[in-house]
Amino acid sequence: MRFTRAEDVLNTRSLNISRRGIYLATEQIKPLGTPVRLSIELDEDRQRIDVGGIVVHEIEEEEGRPRGVGIFLTEIPAAWDALCERLETARIAAATL
Protein backbone atom coordinates (compact mmCIF):
# COMPACT_ATOMS: atom_id res chain seq x y z
CA MET A 1 0.00 0.00 0.00
CA ARG A 2 1.34 3.40 -0.85
CA PHE A 3 -0.12 6.78 0.09
CA THR A 4 1.13 10.28 -0.57
CA ARG A 5 0.12 11.68 2.83
CA ALA A 6 -1.09 10.11 6.08
CA GLU A 7 -4.42 11.88 5.64
CA ASP A 8 -4.94 10.08 2.29
CA VAL A 9 -5.37 6.85 4.24
CA LEU A 10 -8.65 8.25 5.58
CA ASN A 11 -10.00 8.83 2.07
CA THR A 12 -9.78 5.30 0.74
CA ARG A 13 -12.61 2.76 0.91
CA SER A 14 -10.20 -0.12 0.95
CA LEU A 15 -8.58 0.51 4.30
CA ASN A 16 -9.72 0.83 7.89
CA ILE A 17 -6.90 1.28 10.33
CA SER A 18 -6.55 1.27 14.12
CA ARG A 19 -3.77 0.79 16.64
CA ARG A 20 -4.38 -2.97 16.90
CA GLY A 21 -5.89 -3.90 13.55
CA ILE A 22 -6.47 -3.19 9.90
CA TYR A 23 -9.17 -4.08 7.37
CA LEU A 24 -8.04 -4.54 3.78
CA ALA A 25 -10.36 -4.81 0.82
CA THR A 26 -8.95 -7.59 -1.35
CA GLU A 27 -10.04 -10.39 -3.63
CA GLN A 28 -7.17 -12.52 -2.32
CA ILE A 29 -8.76 -13.78 0.87
CA LYS A 30 -6.36 -15.55 3.21
CA PRO A 31 -7.64 -18.27 5.58
CA LEU A 32 -8.27 -17.43 9.22
CA GLY A 33 -5.10 -17.71 11.29
CA THR A 34 -2.78 -16.92 8.36
CA PRO A 35 0.21 -14.80 9.43
CA VAL A 36 0.72 -11.73 7.20
CA ARG A 37 3.30 -8.96 6.81
CA LEU A 38 2.30 -5.51 5.56
CA SER A 39 4.42 -2.57 4.46
CA ILE A 40 2.76 0.82 4.37
CA GLU A 41 4.63 3.57 2.56
CA LEU A 42 3.99 7.28 2.98
CA ASP A 43 5.41 9.50 0.25
CA GLU A 44 5.15 12.68 2.33
CA ASP A 45 8.03 11.67 4.58
CA ARG A 46 9.40 8.68 2.65
CA GLN A 47 8.54 6.48 5.58
CA ARG A 48 7.83 2.77 5.35
CA ILE A 49 6.11 1.05 8.24
CA ASP A 50 6.29 -2.75 8.45
CA VAL A 51 3.73 -4.54 10.63
CA GLY A 52 2.87 -8.18 11.20
CA GLY A 53 -0.43 -9.73 12.06
CA ILE A 54 -2.88 -12.60 11.77
CA VAL A 55 -6.03 -12.83 9.64
CA VAL A 56 -8.96 -12.87 12.08
CA HIS A 57 -11.92 -12.07 9.79
CA GLU A 58 -12.89 -13.02 6.26
CA ILE A 59 -15.54 -10.63 4.96
CA GLU A 60 -17.60 -11.32 1.87
CA GLU A 61 -18.89 -8.42 -0.19
CA GLU A 62 -22.01 -6.88 1.33
CA GLU A 63 -23.99 -3.70 0.82
CA GLY A 64 -21.48 -0.86 0.90
CA ARG A 65 -18.68 -3.06 2.19
CA PRO A 66 -16.10 -4.62 -0.13
CA ARG A 67 -14.76 -8.15 0.24
CA GLY A 68 -11.64 -8.32 2.38
CA VAL A 69 -9.85 -9.45 5.50
CA GLY A 70 -9.52 -8.18 9.05
CA ILE A 71 -6.02 -8.43 10.44
CA PHE A 72 -5.12 -8.33 14.14
CA LEU A 73 -1.69 -6.76 14.47
CA THR A 74 0.87 -8.69 16.50
CA GLU A 75 4.04 -6.77 15.53
CA ILE A 76 3.57 -3.04 16.00
CA PRO A 77 6.52 -0.64 15.74
CA ALA A 78 6.49 2.83 17.32
CA ALA A 79 6.07 4.33 13.84
CA TRP A 80 2.67 2.59 13.57
CA ASP A 81 1.47 4.22 16.79
CA ALA A 82 2.68 7.59 15.49
CA LEU A 83 0.78 7.06 12.23
CA CYS A 84 -2.40 6.16 14.13
CA GLU A 85 -2.03 9.32 16.22
CA ARG A 86 -1.70 11.42 13.05
CA LEU A 87 -4.77 9.75 11.55
CA GLU A 88 -6.81 10.36 14.70
CA THR A 89 -5.82 14.04 14.64
CA ALA A 90 -6.84 14.24 10.96
CA ARG A 91 -10.20 12.55 11.71
CA ILE A 92 -10.94 15.04 14.49
CA ALA A 93 -9.97 17.97 12.28
CA ALA A 94 -12.18 16.69 9.43
CA ALA A 95 -15.12 16.20 11.80
CA THR A 96 -14.95 19.79 13.04
CA LEU A 97 -15.06 21.36 9.55
XYZ file of N, CA and C in Angstrom, residues 58-97:
120
model
N -12.736 -12.956 7.704
C -12.895 -13.017 6.256
C -14.253 -12.401 5.971
N -14.291 -11.349 5.187
C -15.536 -10.629 4.963
C -15.913 -10.704 3.492
N -17.084 -11.261 3.230
C -17.600 -11.321 1.868
C -18.230 -9.979 1.520
N -18.316 -9.691 0.240
C -18.889 -8.418 -0.193
C -20.338 -8.311 0.264
N -20.660 -7.177 0.866
C -22.007 -6.884 1.331
C -22.366 -5.480 0.858
N -23.567 -5.046 1.178
C -23.989 -3.696 0.824
C -23.008 -2.665 1.375
N -22.374 -1.926 0.488
C -21.483 -0.861 0.898
C -20.169 -1.287 1.528
N -19.909 -2.581 1.570
C -18.675 -3.061 2.193
C -17.999 -4.047 1.252
N -16.790 -3.725 0.802
C -16.097 -4.623 -0.130
C -15.577 -5.881 0.555
N -15.340 -6.903 -0.241
C -14.755 -8.155 0.237
C -13.357 -7.882 0.763
N -12.977 -8.547 1.856
C -11.644 -8.317 2.384
C -11.347 -9.130 3.617
N -10.288 -8.744 4.300
C -9.851 -9.452 5.499
C -9.588 -8.465 6.628
N -9.868 -8.910 7.851
C -9.521 -8.177 9.052
C -8.264 -8.792 9.628
N -7.309 -7.963 9.943
C -6.018 -8.434 10.443
C -5.775 -7.857 11.837
N -5.510 -8.733 12.796
C -5.118 -8.327 14.145
C -3.606 -8.187 14.141
N -3.128 -7.019 14.515
C -1.693 -6.765 14.473
C -0.987 -7.340 15.700
N 0.085 -8.065 15.436
C 0.869 -8.686 16.500
C 2.271 -8.092 16.606
N 2.724 -7.433 15.540
C 4.038 -6.772 15.527
C 3.808 -5.312 15.174
N 3.929 -4.445 16.170
C 3.572 -3.038 15.998
C 4.761 -2.155 16.382
N 5.412 -1.539 15.405
C 6.521 -0.636 15.737
C 5.990 0.720 16.216
N 6.859 1.497 16.830
C 6.486 2.832 17.317
C 5.976 3.711 16.183
N 6.509 3.529 14.985
C 6.069 4.334 13.837
C 4.591 4.095 13.526
N 4.093 2.892 13.793
C 2.672 2.589 13.572
C 1.813 3.402 14.534
N 2.207 3.422 15.806
C 1.469 4.220 16.791
C 1.465 5.696 16.402
N 2.593 6.187 15.914
C 2.681 7.586 15.493
C 1.746 7.847 14.313
N 1.688 6.921 13.362
C 0.777 7.064 12.226
C -0.671 7.094 12.711
N -1.032 6.198 13.607
C -2.404 6.159 14.133
C -2.753 7.465 14.843
N -1.804 8.034 15.552
C -2.026 9.320 16.223
C -2.282 10.417 15.194
N -1.505 10.427 14.117
C -1.702 11.418 13.049
C -3.062 11.244 12.399
N -3.473 10.006 12.174
C -4.768 9.749 11.554
C -5.913 10.198 12.463
N -5.773 9.939 13.755
C -6.811 10.357 14.704
C -6.932 11.884 14.718
N -5.811 12.576 14.687
C -5.821 14.037 14.641
C -6.512 14.518 13.368
N -6.213 13.865 12.223
C -6.837 14.237 10.957
C -8.345 13.965 10.980
N -8.771 12.863 11.597
C -10.202 12.547 11.710
C -10.926 13.616 12.514
N -10.337 14.015 13.626
C -10.941 15.038 14.485
C -11.031 16.355 13.726
N -9.967 16.722 13.038
C -9.971 17.969 12.279
C -11.044 17.939 11.185
N -11.180 16.815 10.499
C -12.182 16.687 9.431
C -13.598 16.751 9.993
N -13.795 16.219 11.185
C -15.117 16.202 11.796
C -15.557 17.584 12.269
N -14.607 18.467 12.530
C -14.952 19.789 13.037
C -15.116 20.812 11.928
N -14.908 20.420 10.672
C -15.059 21.358 9.546
C -16.500 21.555 9.193
